[in-house]
Tab-separated table of C-alpha atoms and ligand atoms in Angstrom:
chain	number	residue	atom	x	y	z
A	1	MET	CA	-14.887	-10.147	-21.810
A	2	PRO	CA	-17.079	-7.490	-20.079
A	3	ARG	CA	-20.232	-8.654	-18.348
A	4	LEU	CA	-23.441	-8.362	-20.328
A	5	TYR	CA	-26.088	-8.594	-17.686
A	6	ASP	CA	-25.340	-6.510	-14.611
A	7	SER	CA	-23.255	-3.703	-13.186
A	8	ARG	CA	-21.546	-5.970	-10.671
A	9	LYS	CA	-17.879	-6.250	-11.537
A	10	ARG	CA	-15.421	-9.108	-11.261
A	11	ILE	CA	-12.381	-7.548	-9.691
A	12	LEU	CA	-8.912	-8.984	-9.341
A	13	VAL	CA	-6.873	-7.871	-6.324
A	14	THR	CA	-3.250	-9.002	-6.354
A	15	GLY	CA	-1.650	-9.070	-2.916
A	16	GLY	CA	-5.168	-9.356	-1.503
A	17	ALA	CA	-4.131	-11.331	1.585
A	18	GLY	CA	-1.937	-8.454	2.749
A	19	PHE	CA	-2.706	-5.488	4.957
A	20	LEU	CA	-4.112	-3.058	2.376
A	21	GLY	CA	-5.355	-5.749	-0.024
A	22	SER	CA	-7.583	-7.403	2.567
A	23	HIS	CA	-9.199	-4.069	3.508
A	24	LEU	CA	-9.689	-3.248	-0.165
A	25	ILE	CA	-11.412	-6.596	-0.693
A	26	ASP	CA	-13.737	-5.967	2.269
A	27	ARG	CA	-14.677	-2.659	0.690
A	28	LEU	CA	-15.214	-4.057	-2.837
A	29	LEU	CA	-17.400	-6.889	-1.502
A	30	LYS	CA	-19.452	-4.334	0.461
A	31	MET	CA	-19.951	-2.473	-2.823
A	32	GLY	CA	-21.481	-5.667	-4.237
A	33	HIS	CA	-18.641	-6.788	-6.511
A	34	GLU	CA	-17.129	-10.229	-7.020
A	35	VAL	CA	-13.512	-10.382	-5.922
A	36	LEU	CA	-10.740	-12.723	-6.903
A	37	CYS	CA	-7.786	-12.424	-4.548
A	38	ILE	CA	-4.425	-13.723	-5.695
A	39	ASP	CA	-1.477	-13.852	-3.372
A	40	ASN	CA	1.607	-16.004	-2.843
A	41	LEU	CA	1.318	-15.449	0.940
A	42	PHE	CA	4.886	-14.164	1.169
A	43	THR	CA	3.910	-11.440	3.641
A	44	GLY	CA	0.133	-11.787	3.521
A	45	THR	CA	-1.743	-14.316	5.621
A	46	LYS	CA	-4.862	-16.419	5.274
A	47	GLN	CA	-5.896	-14.963	8.625
A	48	ASN	CA	-6.389	-11.560	6.936
A	49	ILE	CA	-9.053	-13.034	4.647
A	50	GLU	CA	-10.394	-15.911	6.731
A	51	HIS	CA	-13.565	-13.965	7.574
A	52	LEU	CA	-14.345	-14.088	3.828
A	53	HIS	CA	-13.926	-17.835	3.527
A	54	ALA	CA	-17.632	-18.556	3.024
A	55	HIS	CA	-18.450	-15.340	1.181
A	56	PRO	CA	-20.277	-16.228	-2.072
A	57	ARG	CA	-18.610	-13.444	-4.073
A	58	PHE	CA	-15.055	-14.051	-2.857
A	59	GLU	CA	-12.395	-16.411	-4.211
A	60	PHE	CA	-8.778	-16.897	-3.204
A	61	MET	CA	-6.067	-18.311	-5.436
A	62	ARG	CA	-2.457	-18.851	-4.397
A	63	HIS	CA	-0.387	-17.442	-7.232
A	64	ASP	CA	2.870	-15.558	-7.706
A	65	VAL	CA	2.454	-12.483	-9.944
A	66	THR	CA	5.911	-12.988	-11.418
A	67	PHE	CA	4.246	-15.743	-13.464
A	68	PRO	CA	1.602	-14.992	-16.109
A	69	LEU	CA	-2.045	-15.455	-15.293
A	70	TYR	CA	-4.995	-15.992	-17.613
A	71	LEU	CA	-8.473	-15.266	-16.344
A	72	GLU	CA	-11.475	-13.014	-16.996
A	73	VAL	CA	-12.025	-9.907	-14.874
A	74	ASP	CA	-13.352	-6.367	-15.343
A	75	GLU	CA	-10.810	-4.486	-13.209
A	76	ILE	CA	-7.417	-5.123	-11.661
A	77	TYR	CA	-5.894	-3.640	-8.499
A	78	ASN	CA	-2.199	-4.545	-8.467
A	79	LEU	CA	-1.031	-4.506	-4.849
A	80	ALA	CA	1.231	-7.557	-4.760
A	81	CYS	CA	4.613	-6.567	-3.340
A	82	PRO	CA	6.204	-6.766	0.091
A	83	ALA	CA	5.955	-3.241	1.465
A	84	SER	CA	8.129	-2.956	4.551
A	85	PRO	CA	11.954	-2.727	4.416
A	86	ILE	CA	12.405	-5.903	6.509
A	87	HIS	CA	10.241	-7.858	4.079
A	88	TYR	CA	11.398	-6.388	0.769
A	89	GLN	CA	15.080	-6.611	1.722
A	90	HIS	CA	14.712	-10.274	2.696
A	91	ASP	CA	14.902	-11.310	-0.990
A	92	PRO	CA	15.653	-8.120	-2.935
A	93	VAL	CA	15.863	-9.840	-6.331
A	94	GLN	CA	12.393	-11.313	-5.835
A	95	THR	CA	11.158	-7.855	-4.752
A	96	THR	CA	12.270	-6.282	-8.021
A	97	LYS	CA	10.844	-9.230	-9.948
A	98	THR	CA	7.515	-8.849	-8.160
A	99	SER	CA	7.319	-5.165	-9.030
A	100	VAL	CA	8.584	-5.417	-12.591
A	101	HIS	CA	7.560	-8.878	-13.846
A	102	GLY	CA	4.387	-8.600	-11.779
A	103	ALA	CA	3.527	-5.307	-13.486
A	104	ILE	CA	4.290	-6.755	-16.932
A	105	ASN	CA	2.093	-9.792	-16.274
A	106	MET	CA	-0.818	-7.768	-14.880
A	107	LEU	CA	-0.548	-5.129	-17.616
A	108	GLY	CA	-0.505	-7.907	-20.215
A	109	LEU	CA	-3.670	-9.320	-18.683
A	110	ALA	CA	-5.329	-5.875	-18.630
A	111	LYS	CA	-4.329	-5.339	-22.262
A	112	ARG	CA	-5.875	-8.649	-23.336
A	113	LEU	CA	-9.057	-7.925	-21.359
A	114	LYS	CA	-9.110	-4.192	-22.235
A	115	CYS	CA	-9.801	-3.489	-18.581
A	116	ARG	CA	-8.747	-0.840	-16.096
A	117	ILE	CA	-5.738	-1.479	-13.936
A	118	LEU	CA	-4.575	0.342	-10.821
A	119	GLN	CA	-1.034	0.224	-9.525
A	120	ALA	CA	-0.261	0.532	-5.819
A	121	SER	CA	2.854	2.659	-6.176
A	122	THR	CA	4.552	4.356	-3.295
A	123	SER	CA	5.940	7.561	-1.868
A	124	GLU	CA	9.293	5.711	-1.950
A	125	VAL	CA	9.533	6.699	-5.631
A	126	TYR	CA	10.481	10.156	-4.242
A	127	GLY	CA	13.401	8.588	-2.332
A	128	ASP	CA	14.968	10.962	0.182
A	129	PRO	CA	13.137	13.987	-1.181
A	130	ALA	CA	14.821	17.326	-1.804
A	131	VAL	CA	11.375	18.906	-2.192
A	132	HIS	CA	8.900	19.200	0.635
A	133	PRO	CA	6.012	18.390	0.639
A	134	GLN	CA	6.196	16.061	-2.378
A	135	THR	CA	4.019	16.883	-5.362
A	136	GLU	CA	3.459	14.419	-8.190
A	137	GLU	CA	5.679	16.508	-10.511
A	138	TYR	CA	8.729	15.910	-8.327
A	139	TRP	CA	10.930	13.233	-9.943
A	140	GLY	CA	12.528	12.072	-6.745
A	141	ASN	CA	15.958	11.560	-5.238
A	142	VAL	CA	16.535	7.819	-5.253
A	143	ASN	CA	19.709	5.835	-4.667
A	144	PRO	CA	19.740	3.214	-7.476
A	145	ILE	CA	22.194	0.851	-5.766
A	146	GLY	CA	21.328	0.904	-2.063
A	147	PRO	CA	19.535	-1.673	0.072
A	148	ARG	CA	16.174	0.063	-0.482
A	149	SER	CA	16.608	0.268	-4.259
A	150	CYS	CA	14.991	-3.114	-5.001
A	151	TYR	CA	11.732	-1.617	-3.783
A	152	ASP	CA	12.112	2.049	-4.801
A	153	GLU	CA	13.471	1.368	-8.286
A	154	GLY	CA	11.178	-1.644	-8.781
A	155	LYS	CA	8.185	0.585	-8.102
A	156	ARG	CA	9.594	3.335	-10.344
A	157	CYS	CA	10.041	0.857	-13.177
A	158	ALA	CA	6.494	-0.421	-12.629
A	159	GLU	CA	5.220	3.158	-13.019
A	160	THR	CA	7.212	3.464	-16.257
A	161	LEU	CA	5.608	0.268	-17.542
A	162	PHE	CA	2.124	1.495	-16.640
A	163	PHE	CA	2.639	4.734	-18.576
A	164	ASP	CA	4.209	2.931	-21.537
A	165	TYR	CA	1.244	0.534	-21.746
A	166	HIS	CA	-1.006	3.594	-21.559
A	167	ARG	CA	0.815	5.469	-24.345
A	168	GLN	CA	1.609	2.457	-26.530
A	169	HIS	CA	-1.543	0.360	-26.084
A	170	GLY	CA	-4.135	2.894	-24.896
A	171	LEU	CA	-4.620	1.024	-21.633
A	172	ALA	CA	-6.756	2.730	-18.956
A	173	ILE	CA	-4.288	3.023	-16.081
A	174	LYS	CA	-4.423	4.455	-12.566
A	175	VAL	CA	-1.266	4.989	-10.540
A	176	ALA	CA	-1.622	5.744	-6.823
A	177	ARG	CA	1.446	6.859	-4.872
A	178	ILE	CA	0.621	5.602	-1.427
A	179	PHE	CA	2.204	7.214	1.632
A	180	ASN	CA	2.597	5.552	5.061
A	181	THR	CA	-0.656	3.831	5.944
A	182	TYR	CA	-1.517	2.121	9.207
A	183	GLY	CA	-4.392	0.235	10.760
A	184	PRO	CA	-5.573	-3.196	11.860
A	185	ARG	CA	-3.947	-6.173	10.031
A	186	MET	CA	-0.545	-4.541	9.723
A	187	HIS	CA	2.187	-7.088	10.374
A	188	PRO	CA	3.250	-7.057	14.011
A	189	SER	CA	6.895	-7.612	13.062
A	190	ASP	CA	7.305	-5.716	9.802
A	191	GLY	CA	9.568	-3.106	11.359
A	192	ARG	CA	7.360	-0.184	10.356
A	193	VAL	CA	7.256	2.574	12.881
A	194	VAL	CA	3.581	2.460	13.888
A	195	SER	CA	3.491	-1.317	14.385
A	196	ASN	CA	6.940	-1.259	16.017
A	197	PHE	CA	5.982	1.323	18.607
A	198	ILE	CA	2.631	-0.319	19.390
A	199	VAL	CA	4.072	-3.811	19.751
A	200	GLN	CA	6.967	-2.575	21.875
A	201	ALA	CA	4.570	-0.636	24.128
A	202	LEU	CA	2.167	-3.578	24.503
A	203	LYS	CA	5.013	-5.972	25.304
A	204	GLY	CA	6.394	-3.547	27.886
A	205	GLN	CA	9.629	-3.176	25.890
A	206	PRO	CA	11.506	0.107	25.370
A	207	ILE	CA	10.327	2.171	22.361
A	208	THR	CA	13.177	2.409	19.840
A	209	LEU	CA	13.599	5.792	18.187
A	210	TYR	CA	16.015	6.061	15.250
A	211	GLY	CA	18.270	9.111	15.287
A	212	ASP	CA	17.042	11.821	17.615
A	213	GLY	CA	13.409	11.151	16.754
A	214	SER	CA	12.981	14.533	15.065
A	215	GLN	CA	12.481	13.018	11.588
A	216	THR	CA	8.868	13.349	10.488
A	217	ARG	CA	6.323	11.091	8.809
A	218	SER	CA	2.657	11.452	8.012
A	219	PHE	CA	0.267	8.574	8.618
A	220	CYS	CA	-2.924	7.720	6.771
A	221	TYR	CA	-5.569	5.486	8.316
A	222	VAL	CA	-6.311	2.435	6.188
A	223	ASP	CA	-10.021	3.217	5.599
A	224	ASP	CA	-9.136	6.643	4.203
A	225	LEU	CA	-6.545	5.123	1.887
A	226	ILE	CA	-8.932	2.461	0.587
A	227	GLU	CA	-11.527	5.151	-0.124
A	228	GLY	CA	-8.887	6.965	-2.204
A	229	LEU	CA	-8.031	3.829	-4.203
A	230	VAL	CA	-11.688	3.102	-4.976
A	231	LEU	CA	-12.330	6.720	-6.004
A	232	LEU	CA	-9.265	6.686	-8.229
A	233	MET	CA	-10.345	3.461	-9.936
A	234	SER	CA	-13.792	4.912	-10.664
A	235	SER	CA	-12.472	8.252	-11.945
A	236	PRO	CA	-12.666	9.124	-15.674
A	237	ASP	CA	-10.124	7.512	-18.041
A	238	SER	CA	-8.333	10.865	-18.323
A	239	VAL	CA	-7.282	10.572	-14.662
A	240	THR	CA	-4.261	8.312	-14.849
A	241	GLY	CA	-2.252	9.669	-11.925
A	242	PRO	CA	0.313	9.397	-10.594
A	243	ILE	CA	-1.658	10.718	-7.692
A	244	ASN	CA	-0.522	11.025	-4.074
A	245	LEU	CA	-2.706	9.348	-1.458
A	246	GLY	CA	-1.712	9.975	2.124
A	247	ASN	CA	-2.420	12.072	5.160
A	248	PRO	CA	-0.391	15.302	5.076
A	249	THR	CA	-0.403	15.941	8.829
A	250	GLU	CA	3.211	15.512	9.965
A	251	PHE	CA	4.390	14.054	13.246
A	252	THR	CA	7.907	13.626	14.542
A	253	MET	CA	8.757	10.086	15.590
A	254	ARG	CA	9.018	11.292	19.160
A	255	GLU	CA	5.466	12.684	18.987
A	256	LEU	CA	4.251	9.383	17.569
A	257	ALA	CA	5.909	7.459	20.425
A	258	ASP	CA	4.180	9.734	22.965
A	259	LEU	CA	0.788	9.331	21.238
A	260	VAL	CA	1.075	5.536	21.120
A	261	LEU	CA	1.949	5.370	24.814
A	262	ALA	CA	-0.884	7.749	25.721
A	263	GLU	CA	-3.508	5.880	23.651
A	264	ALA	CA	-2.332	2.481	24.886
A	265	GLY	CA	-2.378	3.786	28.467
A	266	LEU	CA	1.163	2.494	28.996
A	267	SER	CA	4.551	3.850	29.855
A	268	SER	CA	7.745	2.455	28.366
A	269	PRO	CA	11.182	4.052	28.258
A	270	VAL	CA	12.235	5.544	24.891
A	271	VAL	CA	15.722	4.551	23.646
A	272	THR	CA	17.578	5.869	20.583
A	273	LEU	CA	19.407	3.926	17.843
A	274	PRO	CA	21.420	5.129	14.786
A	275	LEU	CA	19.415	6.119	11.672
A	276	PRO	CA	19.270	3.356	9.001
A	277	GLN	CA	20.907	3.996	5.588
A	278	ASP	CA	18.884	6.114	3.120
A	279	ASP	CA	16.142	6.686	5.679
A	280	PRO	CA	14.322	9.859	4.551
A	281	ARG	CA	14.264	12.691	7.095
A	282	GLN	CA	10.898	13.999	6.020
A	283	ARG	CA	8.023	12.571	4.053
A	284	GLN	CA	4.784	14.453	3.497
A	285	PRO	CA	2.343	14.172	0.619
A	286	ASP	CA	0.938	17.126	-1.236
A	287	ILE	CA	-2.608	15.894	-1.856
A	288	LYS	CA	-4.048	18.859	-3.775
A	289	LEU	CA	-4.394	16.733	-6.904
A	290	ALA	CA	-6.359	14.000	-5.112
A	291	ALA	CA	-8.628	16.636	-3.563
A	292	GLN	CA	-9.177	18.333	-6.901
A	293	LEU	CA	-9.606	15.261	-9.144
A	294	LEU	CA	-11.171	12.769	-6.738
A	295	GLY	CA	-12.668	14.999	-4.039
A	296	TRP	CA	-10.573	12.923	-1.621
A	297	VAL	CA	-9.175	14.087	1.697
A	298	PRO	CA	-8.313	11.782	4.587
A	299	ALA	CA	-10.709	12.117	7.523
A	300	MET	CA	-9.215	10.091	10.371
A	301	PRO	CA	-6.929	11.921	12.843
A	302	LEU	CA	-3.901	9.888	13.987
A	303	ARG	CA	-4.989	9.745	17.614
A	304	GLU	CA	-8.350	8.208	16.655
A	305	GLY	CA	-6.884	5.811	14.100
A	306	LEU	CA	-4.423	4.521	16.668
A	307	ARG	CA	-7.264	3.215	18.865
A	308	PRO	CA	-8.537	0.381	16.583
A	309	THR	CA	-4.936	-0.290	15.556
A	310	ILE	CA	-3.778	-0.727	19.149
A	311	ALA	CA	-6.889	-2.843	19.872
A	312	TYR	CA	-5.988	-5.090	16.917
A	313	PHE	CA	-2.412	-5.601	18.092
A	314	ARG	CA	-3.617	-6.210	21.633
A	315	SER	CA	-5.844	-9.035	20.360
A	316	GLN	CA	-2.955	-10.477	18.317
A	317	ILE	CA	-0.487	-10.378	21.160
A	318	SER	CA	-2.892	-11.860	23.707
B	1	LIG	N1	1.132	0.024	3.652
B	1	LIG	C1	1.728	1.120	3.219
B	1	LIG	O1	1.939	2.046	3.994
B	1	LIG	C2	2.119	1.259	1.760
B	1	LIG	C3	2.748	2.443	1.366
B	1	LIG	C4	3.109	2.578	0.031
B	1	LIG	C5	2.822	1.594	-0.880
B	1	LIG	N2	2.208	0.454	-0.473
B	1	LIG	C6	1.965	-0.583	-1.479
B	1	LIG	O2	0.696	-1.167	-1.292
B	1	LIG	C7	0.766	-2.556	-1.588
B	1	LIG	C8	0.261	-3.357	-0.410
B	1	LIG	O3	1.042	-3.073	0.724
B	1	LIG	P1	0.726	-3.684	2.166
B	1	LIG	O4	1.112	-2.685	3.169
B	1	LIG	O5	-0.635	-4.241	2.170
B	1	LIG	O6	1.820	-4.837	2.245
B	1	LIG	P2	1.643	-6.389	2.577
B	1	LIG	O7	3.012	-6.960	2.622
B	1	LIG	O8	0.764	-6.563	3.760
B	1	LIG	O9	0.873	-6.906	1.306
B	1	LIG	C9	1.501	-7.280	0.108
B	1	LIG	C10	0.874	-8.572	-0.354
B	1	LIG	O10	1.482	-8.963	-1.588
B	1	LIG	C11	1.746	-10.370	-1.523
B	1	LIG	N3	2.839	-10.659	-2.451
B	1	LIG	C12	4.143	-10.303	-2.341
B	1	LIG	N4	4.834	-10.764	-3.398
B	1	LIG	C13	3.939	-11.418	-4.192
B	1	LIG	C14	4.046	-12.107	-5.420
B	1	LIG	N5	5.220	-12.216	-6.067
B	1	LIG	N6	2.930	-12.659	-5.944
B	1	LIG	C15	1.740	-12.576	-5.299
B	1	LIG	N7	1.575	-11.941	-4.128
B	1	LIG	C16	2.674	-11.362	-3.591
B	1	LIG	C17	2.090	-10.629	-0.074
B	1	LIG	O11	1.986	-11.974	0.300
B	1	LIG	C18	1.097	-9.723	0.629
B	1	LIG	O12	-0.116	-10.375	0.872
B	1	LIG	C19	2.212	-2.874	-1.939
B	1	LIG	O13	2.358	-2.887	-3.337
B	1	LIG	C20	2.975	-1.698	-1.353
B	1	LIG	O14	4.146	-1.441	-2.064
B	1	LIG	C21	1.861	0.257	0.842
């Protein structure tokens, strides 16, 4: 039931104890909203939200989104899902269940409450893209039976469900396709390239480059990404997405390794390993739609965003 007496919203964030979820919650609380965080703590940690423990407008509930949930909220951000290959391949069946059953449960809740719901989708829906940069019209090039498929196809199916609930039940949906995002509170051991390189550098270990290091990625700082999610949620009902959110500036993995070492003020040798299966060679968002519909463009250059990220990992490691 919508609130009668003020503009403050009660907002549900699934996966709120994770990297992006915890930053989103910080932002929503700053905006004056009440936030209910649900998380099964599979990859998220209480440490990510412990600074909110005594906050009067924050609540945490341990819950697995693959099970139904009945509560009253005004908006839902659905972020629950392990996001890094190491984590989502640990229990691939559970990963697909989290994406698909989780989406069904959260969409069912949104339908009952007639509230807006935003899905944290991913650039992985484009797979190993044959089109560069990726626009939202591109349907992707995804292996349906590989080790990454539990995540890629789970997220694709979740998008299908969001659009079917929109068409069939008139639900107000928002689908964000999130590209590589980095920042404080990333997992130190999630195997993603930014955290990998920083942790290796800080521990004085060799930096491991896959392939020859010429494959490219683009990296969005977490604050920019969160701004995009909040703008998307507050956009008119006609803006459903899918909409790419990411930083289009490309870096080769070798350039990233050099930047990390320079910003950390360290020197480690760089070693090369074989490329993992289905690892995309290039990934770069086309963000014209986000700029046009949301007025969103990422502001933080990689070099500057690496500083607080390295500082965070330094504090974790020490
Ligand atoms: N970080 C990125 O670069 C990126 C890129 C694309 C998409 N995304 C998407 O954004 C969302 C958040 O990603 P993140 O980087 O913060 O990852 P994360 O692993 O830090 O956060 C995911 C959170 O979901 C929780 N979770 C997992 N399964 C759950 C379940 N069944 N029930 C309840 N909670 C569950 C985890 O415990 C964790 O707190 C994910 O849906 C991910 O697919 C992230």
